[in-house]
Coordinates of C-alpha atoms in Angstrom, one line a residue:
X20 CA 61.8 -15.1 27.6
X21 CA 60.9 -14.8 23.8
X22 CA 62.0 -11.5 21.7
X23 CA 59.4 -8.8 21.3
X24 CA 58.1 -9.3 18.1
X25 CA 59.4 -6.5 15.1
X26 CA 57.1 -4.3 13.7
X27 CA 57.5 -2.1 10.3
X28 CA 55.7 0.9 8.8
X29 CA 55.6 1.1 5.1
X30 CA 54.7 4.5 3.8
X31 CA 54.4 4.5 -0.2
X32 CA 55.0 8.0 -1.6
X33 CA 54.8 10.5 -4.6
X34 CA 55.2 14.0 -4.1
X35 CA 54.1 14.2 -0.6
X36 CA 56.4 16.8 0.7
X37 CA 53.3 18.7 2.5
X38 CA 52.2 15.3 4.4
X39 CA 54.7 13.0 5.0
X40 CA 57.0 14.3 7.7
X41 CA 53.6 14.5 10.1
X42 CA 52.8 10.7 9.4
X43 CA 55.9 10.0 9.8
X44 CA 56.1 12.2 13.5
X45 CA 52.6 10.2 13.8
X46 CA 54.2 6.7 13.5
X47 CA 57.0 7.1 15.4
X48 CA 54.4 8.7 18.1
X49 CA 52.0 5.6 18.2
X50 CA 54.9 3.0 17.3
X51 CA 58.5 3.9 19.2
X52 CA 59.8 0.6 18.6
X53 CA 59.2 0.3 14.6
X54 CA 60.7 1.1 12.2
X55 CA 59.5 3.4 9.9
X56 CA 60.1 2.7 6.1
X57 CA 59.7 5.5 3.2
X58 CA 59.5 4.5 -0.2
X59 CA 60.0 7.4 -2.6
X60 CA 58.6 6.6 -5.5
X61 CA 60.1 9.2 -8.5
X62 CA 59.2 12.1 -6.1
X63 CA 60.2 15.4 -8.2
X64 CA 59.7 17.2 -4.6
X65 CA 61.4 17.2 -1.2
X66 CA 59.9 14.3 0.2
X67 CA 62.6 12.1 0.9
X68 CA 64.5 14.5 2.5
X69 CA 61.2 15.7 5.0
X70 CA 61.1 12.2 5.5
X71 CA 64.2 11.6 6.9
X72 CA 64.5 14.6 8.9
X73 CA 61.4 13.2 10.5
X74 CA 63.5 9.9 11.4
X75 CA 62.0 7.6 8.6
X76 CA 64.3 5.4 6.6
X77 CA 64.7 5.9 3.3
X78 CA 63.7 3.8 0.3
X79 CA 63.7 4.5 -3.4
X80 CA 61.4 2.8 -6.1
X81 CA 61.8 3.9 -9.5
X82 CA 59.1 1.9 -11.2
X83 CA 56.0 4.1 -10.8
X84 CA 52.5 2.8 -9.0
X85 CA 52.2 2.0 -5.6
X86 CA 51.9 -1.6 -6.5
X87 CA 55.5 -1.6 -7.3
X88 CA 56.4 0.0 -4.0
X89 CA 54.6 -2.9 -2.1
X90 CA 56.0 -5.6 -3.9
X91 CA 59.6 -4.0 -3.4
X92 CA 58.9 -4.0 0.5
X93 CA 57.2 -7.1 1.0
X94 CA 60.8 -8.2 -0.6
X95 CA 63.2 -6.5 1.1
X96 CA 61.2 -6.2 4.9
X97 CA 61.5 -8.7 7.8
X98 CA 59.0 -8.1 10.6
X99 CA 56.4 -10.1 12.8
X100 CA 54.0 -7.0 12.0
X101 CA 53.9 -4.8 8.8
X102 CA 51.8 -1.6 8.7
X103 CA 51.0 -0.2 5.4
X104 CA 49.6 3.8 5.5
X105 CA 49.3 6.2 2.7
X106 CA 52.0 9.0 2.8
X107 CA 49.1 12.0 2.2
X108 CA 47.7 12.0 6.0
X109 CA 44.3 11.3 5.5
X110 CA 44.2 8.1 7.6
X111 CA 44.7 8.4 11.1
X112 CA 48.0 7.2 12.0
X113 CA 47.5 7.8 15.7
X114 CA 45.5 4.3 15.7
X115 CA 48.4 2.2 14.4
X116 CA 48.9 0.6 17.9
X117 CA 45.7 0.0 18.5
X118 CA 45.9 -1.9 15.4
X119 CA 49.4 -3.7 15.5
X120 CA 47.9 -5.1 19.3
X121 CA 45.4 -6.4 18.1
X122 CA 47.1 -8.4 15.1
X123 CA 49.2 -9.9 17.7
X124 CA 46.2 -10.4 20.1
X125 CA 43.9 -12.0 17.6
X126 CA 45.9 -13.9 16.3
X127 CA 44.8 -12.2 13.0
X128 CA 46.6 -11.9 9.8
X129 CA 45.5 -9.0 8.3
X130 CA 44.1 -5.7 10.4
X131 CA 42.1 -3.4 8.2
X132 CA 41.4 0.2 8.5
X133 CA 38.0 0.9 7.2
X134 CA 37.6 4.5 6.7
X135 CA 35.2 6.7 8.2
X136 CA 34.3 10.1 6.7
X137 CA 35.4 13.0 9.0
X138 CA 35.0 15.9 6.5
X139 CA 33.4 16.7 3.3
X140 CA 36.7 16.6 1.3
X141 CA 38.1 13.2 2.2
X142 CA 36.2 11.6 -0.9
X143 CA 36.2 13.0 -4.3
X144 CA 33.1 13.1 -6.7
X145 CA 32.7 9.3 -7.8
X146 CA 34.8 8.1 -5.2
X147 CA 32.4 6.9 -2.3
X148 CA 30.0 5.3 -5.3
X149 CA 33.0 3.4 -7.2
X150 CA 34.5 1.8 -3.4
X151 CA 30.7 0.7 -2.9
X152 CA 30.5 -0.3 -6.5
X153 CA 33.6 -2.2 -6.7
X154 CA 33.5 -3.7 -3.0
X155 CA 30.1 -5.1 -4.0
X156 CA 31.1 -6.6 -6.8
X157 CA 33.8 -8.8 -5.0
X158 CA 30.9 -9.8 -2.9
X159 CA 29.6 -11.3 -5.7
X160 CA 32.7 -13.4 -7.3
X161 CA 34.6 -14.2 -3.8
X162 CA 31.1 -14.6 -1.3
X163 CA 32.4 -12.8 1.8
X164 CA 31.5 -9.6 3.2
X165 CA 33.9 -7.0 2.7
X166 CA 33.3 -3.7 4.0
X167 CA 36.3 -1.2 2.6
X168 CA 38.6 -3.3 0.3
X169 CA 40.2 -0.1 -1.2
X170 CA 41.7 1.1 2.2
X171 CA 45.3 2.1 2.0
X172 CA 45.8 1.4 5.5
X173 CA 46.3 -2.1 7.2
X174 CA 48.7 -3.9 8.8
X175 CA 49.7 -7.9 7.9
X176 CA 51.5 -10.7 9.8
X177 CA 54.9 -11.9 8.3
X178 CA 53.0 -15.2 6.8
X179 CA 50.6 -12.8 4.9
X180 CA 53.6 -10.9 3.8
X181 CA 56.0 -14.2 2.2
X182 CA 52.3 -15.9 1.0
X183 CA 51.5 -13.1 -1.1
X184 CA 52.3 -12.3 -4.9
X185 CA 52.0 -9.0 -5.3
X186 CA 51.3 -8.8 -8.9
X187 CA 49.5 -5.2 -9.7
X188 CA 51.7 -2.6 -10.3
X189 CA 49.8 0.2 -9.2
X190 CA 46.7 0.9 -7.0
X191 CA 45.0 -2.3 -7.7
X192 CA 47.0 -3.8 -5.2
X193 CA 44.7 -3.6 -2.5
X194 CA 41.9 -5.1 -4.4
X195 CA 44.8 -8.3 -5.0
X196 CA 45.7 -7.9 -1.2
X197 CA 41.5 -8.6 -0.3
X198 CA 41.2 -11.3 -2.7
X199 CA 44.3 -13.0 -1.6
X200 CA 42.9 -12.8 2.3
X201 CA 39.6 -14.2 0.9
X202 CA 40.7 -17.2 -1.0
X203 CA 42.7 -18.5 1.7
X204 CA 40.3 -17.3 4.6
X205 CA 43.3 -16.1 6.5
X206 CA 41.8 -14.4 9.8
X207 CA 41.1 -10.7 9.2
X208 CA 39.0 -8.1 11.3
X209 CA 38.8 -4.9 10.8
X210 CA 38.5 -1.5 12.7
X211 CA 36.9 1.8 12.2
X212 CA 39.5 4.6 11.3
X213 CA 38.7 8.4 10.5
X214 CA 39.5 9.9 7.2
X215 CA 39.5 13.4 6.6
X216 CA 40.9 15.4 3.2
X217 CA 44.2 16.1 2.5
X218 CA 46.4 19.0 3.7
X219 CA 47.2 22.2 1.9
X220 CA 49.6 21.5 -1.2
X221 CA 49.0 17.7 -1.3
X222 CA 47.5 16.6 -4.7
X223 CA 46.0 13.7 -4.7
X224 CA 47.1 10.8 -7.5
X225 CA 43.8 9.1 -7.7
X226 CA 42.1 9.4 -11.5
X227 CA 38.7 8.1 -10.8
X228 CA 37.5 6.7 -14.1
X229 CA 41.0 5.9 -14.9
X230 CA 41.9 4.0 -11.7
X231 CA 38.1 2.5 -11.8
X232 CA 38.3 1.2 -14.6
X233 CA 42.0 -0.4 -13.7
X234 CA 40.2 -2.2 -10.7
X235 CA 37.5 -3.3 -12.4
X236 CA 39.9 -4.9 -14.8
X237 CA 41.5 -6.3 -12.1
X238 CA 38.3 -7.9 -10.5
X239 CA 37.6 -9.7 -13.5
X240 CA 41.0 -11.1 -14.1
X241 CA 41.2 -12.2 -10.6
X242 CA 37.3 -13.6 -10.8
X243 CA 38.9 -15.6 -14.1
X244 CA 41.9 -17.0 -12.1
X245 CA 40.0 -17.6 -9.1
X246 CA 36.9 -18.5 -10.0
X247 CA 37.5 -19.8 -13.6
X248 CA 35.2 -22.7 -13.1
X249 CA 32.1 -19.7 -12.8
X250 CA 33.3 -18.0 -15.0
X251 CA 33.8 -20.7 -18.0
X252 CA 30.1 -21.8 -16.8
X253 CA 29.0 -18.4 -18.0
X254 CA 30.7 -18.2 -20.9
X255 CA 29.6 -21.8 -21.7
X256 CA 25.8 -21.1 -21.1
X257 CA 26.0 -18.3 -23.0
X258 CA 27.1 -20.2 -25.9
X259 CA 25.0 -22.7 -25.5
X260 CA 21.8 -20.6 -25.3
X261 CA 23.2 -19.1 -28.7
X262 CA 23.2 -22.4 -29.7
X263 CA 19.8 -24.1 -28.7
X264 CA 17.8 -20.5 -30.7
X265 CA 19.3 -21.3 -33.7
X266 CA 19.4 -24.6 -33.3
X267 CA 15.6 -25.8 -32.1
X268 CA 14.1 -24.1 -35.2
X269 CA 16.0 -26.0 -37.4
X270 CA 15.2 -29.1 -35.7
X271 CA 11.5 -28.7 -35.6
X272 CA 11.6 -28.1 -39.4
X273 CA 13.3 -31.3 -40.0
X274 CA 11.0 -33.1 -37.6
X275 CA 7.8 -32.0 -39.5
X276 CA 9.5 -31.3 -43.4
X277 CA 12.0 -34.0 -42.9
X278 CA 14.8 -32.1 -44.6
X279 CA 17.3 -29.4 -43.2
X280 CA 16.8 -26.7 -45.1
X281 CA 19.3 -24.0 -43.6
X282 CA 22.4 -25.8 -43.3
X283 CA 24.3 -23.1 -42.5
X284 CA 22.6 -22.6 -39.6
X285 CA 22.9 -26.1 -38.3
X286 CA 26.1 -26.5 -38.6
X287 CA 26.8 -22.8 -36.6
X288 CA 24.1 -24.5 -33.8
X289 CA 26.5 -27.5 -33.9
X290 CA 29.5 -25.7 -33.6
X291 CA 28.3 -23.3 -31.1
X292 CA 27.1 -26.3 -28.5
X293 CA 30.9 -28.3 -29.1
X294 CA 32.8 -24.9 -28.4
X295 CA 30.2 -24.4 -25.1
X296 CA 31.1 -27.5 -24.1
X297 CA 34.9 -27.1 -24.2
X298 CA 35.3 -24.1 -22.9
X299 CA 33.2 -25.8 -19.6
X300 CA 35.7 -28.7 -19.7
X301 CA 38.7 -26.2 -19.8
X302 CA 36.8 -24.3 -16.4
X303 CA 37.1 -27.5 -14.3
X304 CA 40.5 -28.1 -15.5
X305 CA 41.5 -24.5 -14.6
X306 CA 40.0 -25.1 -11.3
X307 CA 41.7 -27.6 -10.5
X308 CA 44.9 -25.8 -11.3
X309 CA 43.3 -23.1 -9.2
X310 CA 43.0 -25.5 -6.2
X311 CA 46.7 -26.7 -6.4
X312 CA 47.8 -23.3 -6.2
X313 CA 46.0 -22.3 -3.5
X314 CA 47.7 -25.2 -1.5
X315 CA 50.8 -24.3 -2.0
X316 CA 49.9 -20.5 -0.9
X317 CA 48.3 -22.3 2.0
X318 CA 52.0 -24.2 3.2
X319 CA 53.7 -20.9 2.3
X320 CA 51.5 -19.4 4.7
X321 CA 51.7 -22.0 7.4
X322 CA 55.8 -22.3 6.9
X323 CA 55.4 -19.0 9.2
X324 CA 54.5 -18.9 13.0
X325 CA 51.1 -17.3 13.7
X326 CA 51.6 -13.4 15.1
X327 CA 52.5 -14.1 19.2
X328 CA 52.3 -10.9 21.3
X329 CA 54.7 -9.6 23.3
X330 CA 56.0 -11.0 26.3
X331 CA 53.7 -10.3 29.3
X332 CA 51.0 -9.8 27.0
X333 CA 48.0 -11.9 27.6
X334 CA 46.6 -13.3 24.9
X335 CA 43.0 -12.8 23.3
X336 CA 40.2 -14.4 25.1
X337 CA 39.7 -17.7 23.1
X338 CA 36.9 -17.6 20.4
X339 CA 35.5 -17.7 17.2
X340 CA 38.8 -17.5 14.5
X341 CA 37.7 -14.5 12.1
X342 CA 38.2 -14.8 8.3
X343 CA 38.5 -12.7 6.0
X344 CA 34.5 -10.4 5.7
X345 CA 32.7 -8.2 7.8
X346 CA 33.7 -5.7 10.3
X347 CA 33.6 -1.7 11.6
X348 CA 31.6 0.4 8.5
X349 CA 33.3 2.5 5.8
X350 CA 31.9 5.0 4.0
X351 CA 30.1 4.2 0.5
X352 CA 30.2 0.6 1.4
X353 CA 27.3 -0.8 3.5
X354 CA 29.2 -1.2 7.0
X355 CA 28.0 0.3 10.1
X356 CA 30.4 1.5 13.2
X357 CA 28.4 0.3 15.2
X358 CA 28.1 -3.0 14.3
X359 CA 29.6 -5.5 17.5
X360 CA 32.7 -6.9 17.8
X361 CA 33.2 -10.3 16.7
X362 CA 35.5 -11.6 19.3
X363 CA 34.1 -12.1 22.8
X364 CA 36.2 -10.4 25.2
X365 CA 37.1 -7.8 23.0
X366 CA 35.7 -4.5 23.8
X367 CA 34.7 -2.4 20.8
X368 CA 37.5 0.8 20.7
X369 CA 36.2 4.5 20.7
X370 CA 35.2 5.5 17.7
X371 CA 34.2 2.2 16.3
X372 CA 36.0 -1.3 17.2
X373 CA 36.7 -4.2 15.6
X374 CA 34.7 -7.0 14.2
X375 CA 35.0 -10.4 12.8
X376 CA 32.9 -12.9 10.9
X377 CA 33.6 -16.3 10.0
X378 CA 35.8 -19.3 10.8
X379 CA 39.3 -20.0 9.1

């Protein structure tokens, strides 16, 4: 008989003295056999030590942002299954197994939690309109539907985990995490989870226009590595419309005068159509760079076994393969809960189920 497959919690935290010992109690609840990880990241409060009277295990980051914290446990962590939840209880950590059963049962790769509003502090001013702002915009560059890419709470397969970079340092890592799903259509679904404020004496470390901006930033860079053959077409239309209205009145003059009279202008025309069209040679050979690293996240990916469940556990009725898009609704970003499920077979949870578009 095979081993039951390992599952891990990761719980990044700052100053979360007031939360963390009941999502810990939570986790432990809904997952008996996991093990729960705490990263403390430069807490000034008592949180590690809540923490691990609530039976978590103890981890310490010292470079700030919650970016750092992942990239630190996606290092050091070895499990068929790892759950990622924010250390402020506002995500429902009762619905972990639910979610962990059905990564094995898929087979998916990533589970997300797309939040549903409960109460009328769970999003800040700004909030709901930036998620639906900056999920629609990597609608735009990547072309998949994506319902709640800023959700703190998912849980990943082991070849997710050791194919993935982790480059962003701070809360931008979970707009890296969807991009990374998307470009390699791993299978993803996603489920419905409530979301409610946070508890007395828990501050929240979100800055909206400062952390807005940050993710923004981020979209764009990752458009440019990902997409840089779009994005060098822009540019390089751009530059070439530049070119062609200064250049076309200068042309017509010398078609009917015969002479050039504004040279300057020419020769700006002339340079602005050459640079156009290097800058749209550079995009297909950054694309093609583009492509050879996505194969080689692709046989990193595959190197790993797809999530099995656990023995006596019968497997998913057999189906469409979901990618990485569309699923339960989240506030602020065009889904609906009650949207089916995307997997025959699977009945919708209560509460809002999951769903899956798309073929891998």
């Amino acid at each position: 008989m095979s081993p039951s497959p390992t599952i891990a919690c990761v719980v990044p935290c700052h100053n979360e003295e007031a939360a963390v010992g009941k999502v810990v109690r939570d986790l432990r609840a809904a997952l008996p056999e996991a093990d729960v990880y705490v990263y403390d990241n430069n807490s000034t409060d008592r949180t590690a030590e809540v923490a691990r009277a609530a039976g978590a295990i103890i981890r310490e980051e010292p470079r700030k942002g919650k970016g750092n914290v992942i990239r630190r446990a996606f290092a050091d962590i070895d499990a068929d299954a790892l759950l990622i939840i924010d250390g402020d209880d506002t995500y429902d950590a009762s619905r972990a197994r639910e979610m962990v059963d059905l990564l094995f049962r898929g087979p998916y790769d990533q589970v997300l939690g797309a939040r549903r509003e409960t109460g009328d502090s769970a999003y800040r001013a700004g909030h709901s309109f930036g998620n639906r702002l900056l999920t629609g915009a990597v609608r735009v560059l990547f072309g998949n539907d994506v319902t709640d890419m800023l959700s703190g709470y998912r849980v990943l397969s082991r070849r997710f985990v050791k194919s993935f970079p982790a480059l962003s340092r701070e809360f931008e890592i979970e707009t890296e995490m969807t991009v990374h799903a998307l470009n390699l259509r791993l299978p993803t679904t996603e489920v419905s989870v409530d979301y409610r404020g946070r508890p007395a004496g828990s501050e929240s470390k979100l800055r909206t226009y400062r952390d807005g901006r940050r993710i923004l930033g981020v979209i764009l860079n990752l458009a440019r590595r990902e997409r840089p053959s779009l994005v060098h077409a822009l540019v390089a239309g751009l530059l070439a419309m530049a070119a062609i209205v200064l250049g076309v009145p200068v042309i017509v003059e010398f078609l009917r005068t015969g002479t050039v009279p504004r040279f300057p202008t020419a020769i700006l025309a002339a340079a602005l159509m050459i640079i156009a069209t290097l800058v749209l040679l550079v995009g297909y050979i950054l694309a093609s760079v583009m492509h050879l690293r996505q194969e080689h996240s692709r046989l990193v990916h595959l190197a790993y076994p797809a999530p099995a469940p656990p023995p006596g556990t019968a497997p998913a009725a057999t189906g469409t393969a979901a990618s990485a898009g569309s699923g339960a609704g989240a506030p602020g970003a065009g889904g609906s809960p009650d949207r089916p499920a995307g997997r025959p077979g699977e009945p919708s949870p209560e509460g809002g189920g999951p769903a899956a578009s798309g073929a891998v």
